[in-house]
mmCIF file of C-alpha atoms in Angstrom:
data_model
loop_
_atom_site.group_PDB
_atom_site.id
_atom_site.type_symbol
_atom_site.label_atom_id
_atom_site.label_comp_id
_atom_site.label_asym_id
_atom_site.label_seq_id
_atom_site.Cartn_x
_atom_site.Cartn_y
_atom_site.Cartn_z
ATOM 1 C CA UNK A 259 99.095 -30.214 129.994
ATOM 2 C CA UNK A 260 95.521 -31.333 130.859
ATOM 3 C CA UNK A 261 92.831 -28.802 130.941
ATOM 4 C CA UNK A 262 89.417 -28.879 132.367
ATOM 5 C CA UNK A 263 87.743 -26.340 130.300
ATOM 6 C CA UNK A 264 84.441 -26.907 128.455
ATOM 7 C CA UNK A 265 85.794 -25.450 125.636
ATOM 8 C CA UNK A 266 88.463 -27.642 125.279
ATOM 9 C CA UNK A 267 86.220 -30.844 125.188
ATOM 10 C CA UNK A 268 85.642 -32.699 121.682
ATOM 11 C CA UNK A 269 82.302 -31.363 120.093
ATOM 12 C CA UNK A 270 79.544 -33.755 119.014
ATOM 13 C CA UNK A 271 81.100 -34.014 115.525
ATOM 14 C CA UNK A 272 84.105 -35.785 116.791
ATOM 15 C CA UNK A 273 81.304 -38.474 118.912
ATOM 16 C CA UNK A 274 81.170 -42.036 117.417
ATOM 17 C CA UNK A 275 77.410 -43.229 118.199
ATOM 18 C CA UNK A 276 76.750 -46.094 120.912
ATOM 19 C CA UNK A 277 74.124 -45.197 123.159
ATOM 20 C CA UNK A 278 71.024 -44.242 121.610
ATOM 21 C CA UNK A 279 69.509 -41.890 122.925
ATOM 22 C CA UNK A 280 66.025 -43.395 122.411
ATOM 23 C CA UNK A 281 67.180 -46.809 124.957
ATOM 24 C CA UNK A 282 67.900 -43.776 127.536
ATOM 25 C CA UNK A 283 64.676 -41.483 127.162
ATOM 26 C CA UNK A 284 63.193 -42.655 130.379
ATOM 27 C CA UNK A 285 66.260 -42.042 132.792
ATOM 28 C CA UNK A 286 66.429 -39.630 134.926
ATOM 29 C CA UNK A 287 69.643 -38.924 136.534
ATOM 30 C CA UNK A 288 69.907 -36.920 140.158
ATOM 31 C CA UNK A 289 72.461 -33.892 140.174
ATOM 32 C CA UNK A 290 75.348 -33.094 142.050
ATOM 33 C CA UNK A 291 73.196 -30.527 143.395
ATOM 34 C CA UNK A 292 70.489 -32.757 144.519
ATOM 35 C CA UNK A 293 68.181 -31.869 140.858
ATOM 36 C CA UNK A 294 66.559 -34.395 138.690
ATOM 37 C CA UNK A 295 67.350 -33.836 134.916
ATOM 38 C CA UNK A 296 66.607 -36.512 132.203
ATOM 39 C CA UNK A 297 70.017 -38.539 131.180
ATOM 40 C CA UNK A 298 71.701 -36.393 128.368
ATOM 41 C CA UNK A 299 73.876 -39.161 126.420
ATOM 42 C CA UNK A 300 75.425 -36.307 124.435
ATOM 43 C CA UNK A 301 76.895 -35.218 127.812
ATOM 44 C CA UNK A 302 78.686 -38.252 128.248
ATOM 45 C CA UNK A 303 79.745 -39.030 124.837
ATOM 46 C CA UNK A 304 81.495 -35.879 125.405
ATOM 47 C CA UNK A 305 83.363 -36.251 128.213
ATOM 48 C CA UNK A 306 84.702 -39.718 127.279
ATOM 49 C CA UNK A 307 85.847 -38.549 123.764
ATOM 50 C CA UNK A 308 88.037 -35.670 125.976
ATOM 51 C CA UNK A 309 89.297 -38.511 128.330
ATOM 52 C CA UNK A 310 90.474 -40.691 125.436
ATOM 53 C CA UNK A 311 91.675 -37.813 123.566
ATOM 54 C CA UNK A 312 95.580 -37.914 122.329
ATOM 55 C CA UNK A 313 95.494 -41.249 123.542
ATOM 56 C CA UNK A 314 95.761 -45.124 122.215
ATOM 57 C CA UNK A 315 92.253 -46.035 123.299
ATOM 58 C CA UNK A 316 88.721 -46.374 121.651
ATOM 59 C CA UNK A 317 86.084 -43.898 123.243
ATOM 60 C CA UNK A 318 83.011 -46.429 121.938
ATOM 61 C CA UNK A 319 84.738 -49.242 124.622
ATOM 62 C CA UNK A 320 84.060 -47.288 127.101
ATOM 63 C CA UNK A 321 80.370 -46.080 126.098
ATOM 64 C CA UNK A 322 80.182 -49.962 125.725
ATOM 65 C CA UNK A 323 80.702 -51.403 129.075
ATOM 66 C CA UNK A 324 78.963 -48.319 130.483
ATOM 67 C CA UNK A 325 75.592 -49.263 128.808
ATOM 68 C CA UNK A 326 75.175 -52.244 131.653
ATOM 69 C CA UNK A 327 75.424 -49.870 134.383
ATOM 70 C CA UNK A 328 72.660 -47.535 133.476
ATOM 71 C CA UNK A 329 69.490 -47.023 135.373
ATOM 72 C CA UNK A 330 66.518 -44.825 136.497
ATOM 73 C CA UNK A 331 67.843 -42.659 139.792
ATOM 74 C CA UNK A 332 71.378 -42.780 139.055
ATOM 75 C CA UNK A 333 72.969 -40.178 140.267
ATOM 76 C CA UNK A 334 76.041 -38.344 137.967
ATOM 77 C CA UNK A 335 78.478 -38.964 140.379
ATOM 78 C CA UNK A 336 77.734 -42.528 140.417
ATOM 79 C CA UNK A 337 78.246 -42.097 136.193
ATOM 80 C CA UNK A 338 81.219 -40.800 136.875
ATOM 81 C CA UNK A 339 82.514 -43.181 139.189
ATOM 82 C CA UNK A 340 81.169 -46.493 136.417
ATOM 83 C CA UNK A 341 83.540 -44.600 133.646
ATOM 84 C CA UNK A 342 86.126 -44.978 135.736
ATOM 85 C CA UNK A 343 85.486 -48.605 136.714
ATOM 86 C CA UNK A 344 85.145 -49.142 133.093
ATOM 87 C CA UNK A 345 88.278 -47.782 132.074
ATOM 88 C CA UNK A 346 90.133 -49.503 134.827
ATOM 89 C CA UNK A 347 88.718 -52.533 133.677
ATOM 90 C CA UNK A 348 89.823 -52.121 130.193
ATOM 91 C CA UNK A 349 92.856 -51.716 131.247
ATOM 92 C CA UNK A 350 95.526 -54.614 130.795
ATOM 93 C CA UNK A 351 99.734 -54.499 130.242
ATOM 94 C CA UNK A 352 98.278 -54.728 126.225
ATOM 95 C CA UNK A 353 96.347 -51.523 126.684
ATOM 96 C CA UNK A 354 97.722 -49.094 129.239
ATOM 97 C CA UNK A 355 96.732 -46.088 127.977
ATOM 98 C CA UNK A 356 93.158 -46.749 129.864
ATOM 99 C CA UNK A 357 94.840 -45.921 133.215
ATOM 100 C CA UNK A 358 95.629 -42.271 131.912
ATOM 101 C CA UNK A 359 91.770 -42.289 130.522
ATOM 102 C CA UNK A 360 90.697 -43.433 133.897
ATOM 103 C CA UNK A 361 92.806 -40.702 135.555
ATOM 104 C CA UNK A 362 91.700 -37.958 133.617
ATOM 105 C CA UNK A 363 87.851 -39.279 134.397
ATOM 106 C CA UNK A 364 89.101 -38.925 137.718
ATOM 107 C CA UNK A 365 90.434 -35.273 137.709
ATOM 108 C CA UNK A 366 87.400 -34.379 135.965
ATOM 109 C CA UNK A 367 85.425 -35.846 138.718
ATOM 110 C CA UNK A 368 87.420 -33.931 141.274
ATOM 111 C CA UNK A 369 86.790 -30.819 138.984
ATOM 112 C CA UNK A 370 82.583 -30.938 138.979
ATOM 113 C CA UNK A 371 82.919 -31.598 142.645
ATOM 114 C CA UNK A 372 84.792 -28.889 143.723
ATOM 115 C CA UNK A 373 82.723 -26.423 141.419
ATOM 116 C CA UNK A 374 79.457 -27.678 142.934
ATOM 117 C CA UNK A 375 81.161 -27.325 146.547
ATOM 118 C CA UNK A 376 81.770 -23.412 145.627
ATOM 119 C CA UNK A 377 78.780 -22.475 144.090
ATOM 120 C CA UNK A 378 80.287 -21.669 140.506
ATOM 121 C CA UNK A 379 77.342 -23.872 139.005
#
C-alpha cells in the first residue's frame, strides 16, 4: 500500500547525486503558499527516490531530464508537475514501471495540495 508519510520517504543516504547543489544556489522557488524559499535539491532528490522506490526504474533519470526545466521563479507545483512530465516521458512498453513513478508523483502532488488547502502546513 502507498503511503504519504514523511517518514516513510528514503533519507539522503539512499540519494544518488545529480544536481549539484552549487548549479542551483541562485533559484528561488515560490511556495504553495505564495512564499519564496531558495530551491532545496535535497527536497527533491527525496521525493523521487520514494516515487521510484520498489520499483524497476533509475531515480538519477529522472533528476536528469528535470535539470532542463529548472529556473529562477518556478513555482513547486510547477516542479511537481515537470517530474511527472519526465516520468511520463521515460516511459515506453520497455520501461513501464515509469507510469506507476509518475502516478505516485501524482498522488503526492494531490497530497501537498490538499494539506496547503487545510492549513496543516
Amino acid at each position: 500500500m502507498l503511503q504519504l508519510f514523511s517518514s516513510d520517504i528514503p533519507t539522503e543516504s539512499n540519494c544518488h547525486p545529480t544536481l549539484s547543489n552549487s548549479s542551483t544556489t541562485d533559484i528561488y522557488v515560490i511556495r504553495r503558499d505564495g512564499s519564496t524559499t531558495p530551491l532545496e535539491i535535497n527536497k527533491i532528490r527525496t521525493v523521487v527516490n520514494w516515487a521510484c522506490c520498489g520499483l524497476l526504474t533509475n531515480s538519477i533519470a529522472l533528476e536528469a531530464h528535470l535539470t532542463t526545466r529548472l529556473r529562477p521563479g518556478i513555482t513547486t507545483r510547477e516542479i511537481q508537475d515537470n517530474l511527472i512530465r519526465c516520468a511520463l516521458d521515460l516511459c515506453s512498453p520497455e520501461k513501464p514501471d515509469w507510469r506507476y513513478v509518475a502516478g505516485r508523483l501524482h498522488i503526492w502532488s494531490l497530497w501537498k495540495e490538499i494539506t496547503v488547502s487545510r492549513g496543516y502546513q
